[in-house]
Amino acid sequence: MKRVAPRAAEPGPALSDLARVARLARRRAIAPFSGFKVGAALRTRAGEIVTGCNVENASYGLTLCAERVAVFKAVSEGMGHFDAIAVVADSRRLTPPCGACRQILWEFCGDVWVHIEDLRGNARTVRVSELLPMPFDRRNL
Ligand code: THU
């Protein structure tokens, strides 16, 4: 039987540290069309961190969000067993992952903590299952 490490009942204490990493990644955002820069930092249970930023291009529709960049970077490097992602943006309302990113987070990271923060330090931490309560995934196929 495959053993799965139990998920922590509370988010780790260091999610604001993870957000600091996401804030640095945000500075590399390529967002000339929206002007909306986002940074993400995805953490494994072992404590490795992979960052992402949004990458826009002239066709608009091929834009990748910071979250998906981080997830695809990580899984393409063979990483797994994630426990949290921090997402930092600068907006009046906190920026939660878009629908596409929720799906990708659920499928590749599972029910990890999602820590969203703005540049003033306002923050909220939720789980992917709160953002995507009735997911479609491989169990449906
Ligand atoms: N964006 C992200 O990178 N992550 C989010 O959670 C929300 C939206 C990006 C996509 C696009 O480059 C810009 O923000 C505006 O939608």
mmCIF file of C-alpha atoms and ligand atoms in Angstrom:
data_model
loop_
_atom_site.group_PDB
_atom_site.id
_atom_site.type_symbol
_atom_site.label_atom_id
_atom_site.label_comp_id
_atom_site.label_asym_id
_atom_site.label_seq_id
_atom_site.Cartn_x
_atom_site.Cartn_y
_atom_site.Cartn_z
ATOM 1 C CA MET A 1 0.000 0.000 0.000
ATOM 2 C CA LYS A 2 1.272 3.437 -0.866
ATOM 3 C CA ARG A 3 1.901 5.471 2.254
ATOM 4 C CA VAL A 4 1.028 9.119 2.151
ATOM 5 C CA ALA A 5 2.455 11.444 4.785
ATOM 6 C CA PRO A 6 -0.380 12.994 6.794
ATOM 7 C CA ARG A 7 -1.045 16.587 5.944
ATOM 8 C CA ALA A 8 -0.363 19.112 8.687
ATOM 9 C CA ALA A 9 -3.494 20.390 10.399
ATOM 10 C CA GLU A 10 -2.061 23.883 10.556
ATOM 11 C CA PRO A 11 0.094 25.712 8.044
ATOM 12 C CA GLY A 12 3.780 25.735 8.883
ATOM 13 C CA PRO A 13 5.116 28.751 10.741
ATOM 14 C CA ALA A 14 7.286 29.796 7.829
ATOM 15 C CA LEU A 15 4.676 30.734 5.255
ATOM 16 C CA SER A 16 5.583 34.397 5.576
ATOM 17 C CA ASP A 17 9.189 33.378 4.795
ATOM 18 C CA LEU A 18 7.918 31.546 1.739
ATOM 19 C CA ALA A 19 6.018 34.699 0.770
ATOM 20 C CA ARG A 20 9.274 36.642 0.979
ATOM 21 C CA VAL A 21 10.722 34.327 -1.641
ATOM 22 C CA ALA A 22 7.603 34.788 -3.780
ATOM 23 C CA ARG A 23 7.956 38.553 -3.432
ATOM 24 C CA LEU A 24 11.475 38.356 -4.867
ATOM 25 C CA ALA A 25 10.263 36.119 -7.712
ATOM 26 C CA ARG A 26 7.578 38.696 -8.478
ATOM 27 C CA ARG A 27 10.294 41.143 -9.443
ATOM 28 C CA ARG A 28 11.090 38.901 -12.413
ATOM 29 C CA ALA A 29 7.471 38.973 -13.664
ATOM 30 C CA ILE A 30 7.080 39.741 -17.353
ATOM 31 C CA ALA A 31 3.829 41.645 -17.380
ATOM 32 C CA PRO A 32 4.086 44.491 -19.919
ATOM 33 C CA PHE A 33 0.461 44.074 -21.038
ATOM 34 C CA SER A 34 -1.431 43.865 -17.756
ATOM 35 C CA GLY A 35 1.103 45.586 -15.539
ATOM 36 C CA PHE A 36 0.043 43.045 -12.901
ATOM 37 C CA LYS A 37 3.087 41.311 -11.471
ATOM 38 C CA VAL A 38 2.754 38.076 -9.534
ATOM 39 C CA GLY A 39 5.346 35.918 -7.792
ATOM 40 C CA ALA A 40 4.989 32.400 -6.462
ATOM 41 C CA ALA A 41 7.112 30.119 -4.313
ATOM 42 C CA LEU A 42 6.275 26.423 -4.145
ATOM 43 C CA ARG A 43 7.734 24.371 -1.287
ATOM 44 C CA THR A 44 8.254 20.633 -0.917
ATOM 45 C CA ARG A 45 7.740 18.862 2.381
ATOM 46 C CA ALA A 46 11.531 18.515 2.486
ATOM 47 C CA GLY A 47 11.852 22.307 2.357
ATOM 48 C CA GLU A 48 13.045 22.821 -1.232
ATOM 49 C CA ILE A 49 11.606 25.917 -2.869
ATOM 50 C CA VAL A 50 10.874 26.543 -6.550
ATOM 51 C CA THR A 51 9.762 29.984 -7.699
ATOM 52 C CA GLY A 52 7.608 31.264 -10.531
ATOM 53 C CA CYS A 53 6.441 34.561 -11.948
ATOM 54 C CA ASN A 54 3.823 35.388 -14.537
ATOM 55 C CA VAL A 55 5.077 35.480 -18.102
ATOM 56 C CA GLU A 56 2.979 37.396 -20.624
ATOM 57 C CA ASN A 57 3.511 37.630 -24.360
ATOM 58 C CA ALA A 58 2.109 39.574 -27.304
ATOM 59 C CA SER A 59 -0.606 37.026 -28.071
ATOM 60 C CA TYR A 60 -1.987 37.525 -24.540
ATOM 61 C CA GLY A 61 -3.704 34.131 -24.418
ATOM 62 C CA LEU A 62 -0.463 32.230 -23.995
ATOM 63 C CA THR A 63 0.241 33.976 -20.715
ATOM 64 C CA LEU A 64 1.309 31.725 -17.894
ATOM 65 C CA CYS A 65 0.513 32.566 -14.295
ATOM 66 C CA ALA A 66 3.202 32.575 -11.625
ATOM 67 C CA GLU A 67 1.689 29.539 -9.904
ATOM 68 C CA ARG A 68 1.722 27.336 -12.991
ATOM 69 C CA VAL A 69 5.249 28.392 -13.875
ATOM 70 C CA ALA A 70 6.371 27.288 -10.405
ATOM 71 C CA VAL A 71 4.494 23.971 -10.573
ATOM 72 C CA PHE A 72 5.728 23.097 -14.064
ATOM 73 C CA LYS A 73 9.270 24.065 -13.227
ATOM 74 C CA ALA A 74 9.158 21.820 -10.168
ATOM 75 C CA VAL A 75 7.523 18.760 -11.710
ATOM 76 C CA SER A 76 9.733 19.004 -14.795
ATOM 77 C CA GLU A 77 12.720 18.790 -12.454
ATOM 78 C CA GLY A 78 11.282 15.632 -10.916
ATOM 79 C CA MET A 79 10.166 17.255 -7.684
ATOM 80 C CA GLY A 80 7.046 16.255 -5.784
ATOM 81 C CA HIS A 81 5.541 15.993 -2.277
ATOM 82 C CA PHE A 82 4.682 19.664 -1.993
ATOM 83 C CA ASP A 83 3.238 21.233 1.134
ATOM 84 C CA ALA A 84 2.651 24.910 0.377
ATOM 85 C CA ILE A 85 2.681 27.641 -2.225
ATOM 86 C CA ALA A 86 2.934 31.353 -1.513
ATOM 87 C CA VAL A 87 1.597 33.858 -4.016
ATOM 88 C CA VAL A 88 2.382 37.570 -3.846
ATOM 89 C CA ALA A 89 0.762 40.340 -5.877
ATOM 90 C CA ASP A 90 0.080 44.034 -5.451
ATOM 91 C CA SER A 91 -3.646 44.702 -5.526
ATOM 92 C CA ARG A 92 -6.355 46.148 -3.349
ATOM 93 C CA ARG A 93 -7.837 42.701 -2.848
ATOM 94 C CA LEU A 94 -5.671 39.678 -2.121
ATOM 95 C CA THR A 95 -4.976 37.685 -5.294
ATOM 96 C CA PRO A 96 -6.017 34.033 -5.144
ATOM 97 C CA PRO A 97 -4.951 31.590 -7.904
ATOM 98 C CA CYS A 98 -7.099 31.678 -11.056
ATOM 99 C CA GLY A 99 -9.279 28.715 -11.994
ATOM 100 C CA ALA A 100 -6.694 27.141 -14.291
ATOM 101 C CA CYS A 101 -4.044 27.327 -11.578
ATOM 102 C CA ARG A 102 -6.390 25.806 -8.996
ATOM 103 C CA GLN A 103 -6.826 22.804 -11.261
ATOM 104 C CA ILE A 104 -3.086 22.418 -11.824
ATOM 105 C CA LEU A 105 -2.322 22.876 -8.130
ATOM 106 C CA TRP A 106 -4.858 20.218 -7.215
ATOM 107 C CA GLU A 107 -3.578 17.708 -9.749
ATOM 108 C CA PHE A 108 0.138 18.180 -9.220
ATOM 109 C CA CYS A 109 0.413 19.345 -5.618
ATOM 110 C CA GLY A 110 -2.708 18.003 -3.934
ATOM 111 C CA ASP A 111 -4.390 19.752 -1.040
ATOM 112 C CA VAL A 112 -1.472 22.045 -0.169
ATOM 113 C CA TRP A 113 -1.597 25.307 1.733
ATOM 114 C CA VAL A 114 -2.049 28.374 -0.457
ATOM 115 C CA HIS A 115 -0.673 31.475 1.244
ATOM 116 C CA ILE A 116 -1.636 34.695 -0.549
ATOM 117 C CA GLU A 117 -0.066 37.973 0.388
ATOM 118 C CA ASP A 118 0.091 41.546 -0.873
ATOM 119 C CA LEU A 119 3.008 43.948 -0.686
ATOM 120 C CA ARG A 120 1.686 45.530 2.528
ATOM 121 C CA GLY A 121 1.778 42.199 4.324
ATOM 122 C CA ASN A 122 -1.960 41.469 4.283
ATOM 123 C CA ALA A 123 -2.213 37.716 4.067
ATOM 124 C CA ARG A 124 -4.550 34.767 4.077
ATOM 125 C CA THR A 125 -3.861 31.046 4.053
ATOM 126 C CA VAL A 126 -6.294 28.511 2.642
ATOM 127 C CA ARG A 127 -6.135 25.011 1.216
ATOM 128 C CA VAL A 128 -6.518 24.111 -2.438
ATOM 129 C CA SER A 129 -9.647 22.130 -1.493
ATOM 130 C CA GLU A 130 -11.244 25.341 -0.240
ATOM 131 C CA LEU A 131 -10.486 27.024 -3.562
ATOM 132 C CA LEU A 132 -11.598 24.032 -5.632
ATOM 133 C CA PRO A 133 -14.224 22.178 -3.578
ATOM 134 C CA MET A 134 -15.486 19.739 -6.233
ATOM 135 C CA PRO A 135 -12.461 18.945 -8.347
ATOM 136 C CA PHE A 136 -12.243 16.997 -11.568
ATOM 137 C CA ASP A 137 -9.193 14.750 -11.543
ATOM 138 C CA ARG A 138 -7.893 11.345 -12.595
ATOM 139 C CA ARG A 139 -10.347 9.614 -10.276
ATOM 140 C CA ASN A 140 -13.099 10.756 -12.616
ATOM 141 C CA LEU A 141 -11.524 9.188 -15.697
HETATM 142 N N1 THU B 1 -1.834 36.088 -12.715
HETATM 143 C C1 THU B 1 -0.988 35.251 -12.027
HETATM 144 O O1 THU B 1 0.196 35.122 -12.391
HETATM 145 N N2 THU B 1 -1.475 34.593 -10.951
HETATM 146 C C2 THU B 1 -2.706 34.779 -10.427
HETATM 147 O O2 THU B 1 -3.032 34.175 -9.414
HETATM 148 C C3 THU B 1 -3.653 35.697 -11.075
HETATM 149 C C4 THU B 1 -3.221 36.246 -12.384
HETATM 150 C C5 THU B 1 -1.281 36.869 -13.821
HETATM 151 C C6 THU B 1 -1.724 36.484 -15.195
HETATM 152 C C7 THU B 1 -1.532 37.784 -15.944
HETATM 153 O O3 THU B 1 -0.189 37.886 -16.377
HETATM 154 C C8 THU B 1 -1.787 38.857 -14.912
HETATM 155 O O4 THU B 1 -1.653 38.219 -13.658
HETATM 156 C C9 THU B 1 -3.149 39.500 -14.998
HETATM 157 O O5 THU B 1 -4.151 38.561 -15.029
#
